[in-house]
């Protein structure tokens, strides 16, 4: 594989294959990460990401024979990273999917039978009123659309008393930013029919060996958004060009727990099978080498290869790392209150039956019940920098992906003015490589992150001289951080 160049940083590729399999809000282009791993670390050096997110950096490190430590308070992040490091063979995945299909596809489709024996693929709801049913024709690709009958409503209502068996009770908070409420439950996000069918899938997944079980659980969480009642029915497409169409199209689940009045209920098996087939195709075109994983940091330190993927509070775990151990820290922490990752992942974690410790998350949350305020966030981010300073080698580097519009959210950088041996080297913009509904359409949505580069004092000048060819490179801190401009004077 060709080495990643400085030019690649400014021209990130779109997510495809394995890296596009699962939605995660914190995904960033891998080109900048790969460039620094290749050029500023050597074989067996240790790379740390204390906010692991989707975990894409783990494969980038281990494929280049760097050791890796990944930490995240989000259990889903840990599961996704473990999946990336222990992929199933494509043929085994295909065979397991076929077995699941034989056992439950008909059972699931029976729940979507119409009065004439057709299998509904999409149910269009306006509030609590079912208005249309779509199904696939025997010949051709165009959907067939019918009005619902009394039979269809009775079929749907037969599941209203259903109680979930394999999904734990979800915990939500009152957060207007993501349209959640503390009174909300998993039954508000899915129809009871969908939950019944998700339970059938989970019954089958539980019988699989661990590597396949994890892959199919993530297939399920990856497709769960399209199984939910949060799939927008798109109308009036083209209105901005005065070419309004009356056609209704299927949208997708976007950031948050928005339950639109006009929405689709989609056949659960179709969602699951579609996502499984996407993963199968990705597995056919990727090295499914199993990477060595260690259960603790000490075990990793005693070996010359592998990774330690740890679920928990990054500040507590970083305290256990010996001084001057880490060559590169590369991380994308929560950017103030932009995205409450853990709250948004609760739907997935409830399906995984993973316990979540919300109090340990470093974030600013609009949920009053959580009491996650800006001052505490800044204090914890300062501790993060101090711990990073302690564990970096004398020629170590720290990359932080960050952006915020308000000045106060940048105040954690003030710690660099005092006891820290870390020095600000420079920054460059990083455009997102995957288009985002939120980034594209939200008024004032940030289009880029700032990649902040820090290094130990004795190495900072050397790094600065090498990095000034990156497009947009600047030795000035971002303008939003006017409170800390003295750091670079």
Short mmCIF file of N, CA and C in Angstrom, two decimals, residues 44-115:
data_model
loop_
_atom_site.label_atom_id
_atom_site.label_comp_id
_atom_site.label_asym_id
_atom_site.label_seq_id
_atom_site.Cartn_x
_atom_site.Cartn_y
_atom_site.Cartn_z
N UNK A 44 6.82 -0.85 16.74
CA UNK A 44 6.65 -1.18 18.16
C UNK A 44 6.42 0.05 19.04
N UNK A 45 6.50 1.28 18.52
CA UNK A 45 6.10 2.45 19.31
C UNK A 45 4.64 2.31 19.71
N UNK A 46 4.26 2.99 20.79
CA UNK A 46 2.88 2.91 21.28
C UNK A 46 2.12 4.18 20.90
N UNK A 47 0.95 3.98 20.30
CA UNK A 47 0.02 5.06 19.97
C UNK A 47 -1.17 4.94 20.91
N UNK A 48 -1.64 6.07 21.42
CA UNK A 48 -2.77 6.10 22.36
C UNK A 48 -3.89 6.96 21.80
N UNK A 49 -5.13 6.45 21.91
CA UNK A 49 -6.32 7.26 21.65
C UNK A 49 -7.22 7.14 22.87
N UNK A 50 -7.29 8.19 23.71
CA UNK A 50 -8.12 8.12 24.93
C UNK A 50 -9.61 8.33 24.69
N UNK A 51 -10.00 8.76 23.46
CA UNK A 51 -11.41 8.88 23.09
C UNK A 51 -11.58 8.08 21.80
N UNK A 52 -11.73 6.79 21.92
CA UNK A 52 -11.57 5.85 20.82
C UNK A 52 -12.60 6.02 19.72
N UNK A 53 -13.84 6.34 20.08
CA UNK A 53 -14.87 6.53 19.07
C UNK A 53 -15.09 5.29 18.24
N UNK A 54 -15.05 5.43 16.92
CA UNK A 54 -15.30 4.31 16.02
C UNK A 54 -14.14 3.32 15.98
N UNK A 55 -12.97 3.73 16.47
CA UNK A 55 -11.84 2.80 16.57
C UNK A 55 -11.07 2.57 15.29
N UNK A 56 -11.31 3.38 14.26
CA UNK A 56 -10.63 3.16 12.98
C UNK A 56 -9.11 3.25 13.11
N UNK A 57 -8.63 4.08 14.04
CA UNK A 57 -7.19 4.25 14.22
C UNK A 57 -6.52 2.95 14.65
N UNK A 58 -7.26 2.05 15.28
CA UNK A 58 -6.65 0.81 15.79
C UNK A 58 -6.07 -0.03 14.65
N UNK A 59 -6.83 -0.19 13.58
CA UNK A 59 -6.34 -0.98 12.44
C UNK A 59 -5.19 -0.25 11.75
N UNK A 60 -5.26 1.07 11.67
CA UNK A 60 -4.18 1.83 11.04
C UNK A 60 -2.87 1.59 11.79
N UNK A 61 -2.94 1.55 13.10
CA UNK A 61 -1.73 1.34 13.91
C UNK A 61 -1.20 -0.09 13.80
N UNK A 62 -2.06 -1.05 14.04
CA UNK A 62 -1.60 -2.43 14.10
C UNK A 62 -1.15 -2.95 12.74
N UNK A 63 -1.76 -2.47 11.67
CA UNK A 63 -1.33 -2.90 10.34
C UNK A 63 0.07 -2.39 10.02
N UNK A 64 0.50 -1.35 10.73
CA UNK A 64 1.84 -0.79 10.54
C UNK A 64 2.78 -1.20 11.68
N UNK A 65 2.37 -2.21 12.46
CA UNK A 65 3.18 -2.80 13.52
C UNK A 65 3.48 -1.80 14.64
N UNK A 66 2.61 -0.87 14.86
CA UNK A 66 2.69 -0.04 16.07
C UNK A 66 1.79 -0.68 17.12
N UNK A 67 2.20 -0.57 18.36
CA UNK A 67 1.32 -0.99 19.44
C UNK A 67 0.28 0.10 19.68
N UNK A 68 -0.84 -0.30 20.29
CA UNK A 68 -1.95 0.65 20.39
C UNK A 68 -2.70 0.46 21.70
N UNK A 69 -3.07 1.60 22.31
CA UNK A 69 -3.96 1.62 23.47
C UNK A 69 -5.17 2.48 23.10
N UNK A 70 -6.35 1.89 23.21
CA UNK A 70 -7.58 2.62 22.93
C UNK A 70 -8.48 2.61 24.16
N UNK A 71 -9.02 3.78 24.51
CA UNK A 71 -9.86 3.91 25.70
C UNK A 71 -11.15 4.62 25.31
N UNK A 72 -12.26 4.15 25.82
CA UNK A 72 -13.52 4.88 25.64
C UNK A 72 -14.51 4.48 26.71
N UNK A 73 -15.30 5.45 27.16
CA UNK A 73 -16.33 5.19 28.16
C UNK A 73 -17.55 4.54 27.51
N UNK A 74 -17.62 4.57 26.18
CA UNK A 74 -18.77 4.05 25.44
C UNK A 74 -18.56 2.57 25.11
N UNK A 75 -19.35 1.66 25.68
CA UNK A 75 -19.17 0.23 25.38
C UNK A 75 -19.29 -0.09 23.90
N UNK A 76 -20.14 0.65 23.19
CA UNK A 76 -20.29 0.38 21.76
C UNK A 76 -18.99 0.64 21.01
N UNK A 77 -18.25 1.66 21.42
CA UNK A 77 -16.96 1.95 20.79
C UNK A 77 -15.99 0.80 20.99
N UNK A 78 -15.99 0.23 22.18
CA UNK A 78 -15.11 -0.90 22.47
C UNK A 78 -15.48 -2.10 21.62
N UNK A 79 -16.78 -2.38 21.52
CA UNK A 79 -17.24 -3.51 20.71
C UNK A 79 -16.87 -3.32 19.24
N UNK A 80 -17.05 -2.11 18.74
CA UNK A 80 -16.76 -1.85 17.33
C UNK A 80 -15.26 -1.99 17.06
N UNK A 81 -14.44 -1.52 17.98
CA UNK A 81 -12.99 -1.65 17.80
C UNK A 81 -12.55 -3.10 17.88
N UNK A 82 -13.08 -3.84 18.83
CA UNK A 82 -12.75 -5.27 18.93
C UNK A 82 -13.16 -6.01 17.66
N UNK A 83 -14.26 -5.60 17.09
CA UNK A 83 -14.71 -6.17 15.82
C UNK A 83 -13.70 -5.88 14.71
N UNK A 84 -13.21 -4.64 14.63
CA UNK A 84 -12.24 -4.28 13.59
C UNK A 84 -10.95 -5.07 13.70
N UNK A 85 -10.59 -5.44 14.93
CA UNK A 85 -9.34 -6.16 15.15
C UNK A 85 -9.50 -7.68 15.11
N UNK A 86 -10.72 -8.14 14.99
CA UNK A 86 -10.98 -9.59 14.95
C UNK A 86 -12.13 -9.85 13.99
N UNK A 87 -11.90 -9.58 12.71
CA UNK A 87 -12.95 -9.72 11.71
C UNK A 87 -13.19 -11.19 11.39
N UNK A 88 -14.45 -11.55 11.14
CA UNK A 88 -14.73 -12.93 10.74
C UNK A 88 -14.35 -13.17 9.28
N UNK A 89 -14.07 -14.39 8.94
CA UNK A 89 -13.86 -14.74 7.54
C UNK A 89 -15.16 -14.54 6.77
N UNK A 90 -15.04 -14.02 5.55
CA UNK A 90 -16.23 -13.71 4.76
C UNK A 90 -17.11 -14.95 4.56
N UNK A 91 -16.50 -16.08 4.30
CA UNK A 91 -17.27 -17.29 4.04
C UNK A 91 -18.04 -17.74 5.29
N UNK A 92 -17.42 -17.60 6.47
CA UNK A 92 -18.09 -17.97 7.71
C UNK A 92 -19.25 -17.02 8.01
N UNK A 93 -19.03 -15.75 7.72
CA UNK A 93 -20.08 -14.75 7.93
C UNK A 93 -21.26 -15.04 7.00
N UNK A 94 -20.96 -15.35 5.74
CA UNK A 94 -22.01 -15.66 4.76
C UNK A 94 -22.81 -16.89 5.19
N UNK A 95 -22.13 -17.92 5.65
CA UNK A 95 -22.81 -19.15 6.05
C UNK A 95 -23.70 -18.90 7.27
N UNK A 96 -23.21 -18.08 8.20
CA UNK A 96 -24.00 -17.78 9.40
C UNK A 96 -25.24 -16.96 9.02
N UNK A 97 -25.08 -16.03 8.10
CA UNK A 97 -26.23 -15.24 7.64
C UNK A 97 -27.28 -16.14 6.99
N UNK A 98 -26.82 -17.09 6.20
CA UNK A 98 -27.75 -18.01 5.56
C UNK A 98 -28.50 -18.84 6.59
N UNK A 99 -27.81 -19.27 7.62
CA UNK A 99 -28.46 -20.04 8.68
C UNK A 99 -29.51 -19.20 9.41
N UNK A 100 -29.17 -17.95 9.71
CA UNK A 100 -30.14 -17.06 10.36
C UNK A 100 -31.35 -16.86 9.46
N UNK A 101 -31.08 -16.67 8.17
CA UNK A 101 -32.17 -16.48 7.20
C UNK A 101 -33.13 -17.67 7.19
N UNK A 102 -32.57 -18.87 7.17
CA UNK A 102 -33.40 -20.08 7.15
C UNK A 102 -34.27 -20.17 8.39
N UNK A 103 -33.70 -19.78 9.52
CA UNK A 103 -34.40 -19.95 10.80
C UNK A 103 -35.48 -18.91 11.06
N UNK A 104 -35.28 -17.67 10.61
CA UNK A 104 -36.22 -16.63 11.06
C UNK A 104 -36.75 -15.69 9.97
N UNK A 105 -36.23 -15.74 8.77
CA UNK A 105 -36.71 -14.78 7.75
C UNK A 105 -38.22 -14.92 7.56
N UNK A 106 -38.70 -16.14 7.43
CA UNK A 106 -40.13 -16.34 7.21
C UNK A 106 -40.95 -15.87 8.41
N UNK A 107 -40.44 -16.13 9.61
CA UNK A 107 -41.16 -15.70 10.81
C UNK A 107 -41.30 -14.18 10.84
N UNK A 108 -40.22 -13.48 10.47
CA UNK A 108 -40.28 -12.02 10.45
C UNK A 108 -41.21 -11.54 9.35
N UNK A 109 -41.08 -12.11 8.16
CA UNK A 109 -41.93 -11.69 7.05
C UNK A 109 -43.40 -11.94 7.31
N UNK A 110 -43.70 -12.99 8.09
CA UNK A 110 -45.10 -13.27 8.44
C UNK A 110 -45.74 -12.09 9.17
N UNK A 111 -44.93 -11.34 9.92
CA UNK A 111 -45.47 -10.19 10.66
C UNK A 111 -45.80 -9.02 9.74
N UNK A 112 -45.33 -9.08 8.50
CA UNK A 112 -45.58 -8.00 7.54
C UNK A 112 -46.49 -8.45 6.39
N UNK A 113 -47.17 -9.58 6.54
CA UNK A 113 -48.08 -10.06 5.50
C UNK A 113 -49.28 -9.13 5.37
N UNK A 114 -49.63 -8.84 4.12
CA UNK A 114 -50.85 -8.08 3.85
C UNK A 114 -52.00 -9.06 3.64
N UNK A 115 -53.21 -8.54 3.47
CA UNK A 115 -54.39 -9.40 3.35
C UNK A 115 -54.34 -10.30 2.12
#
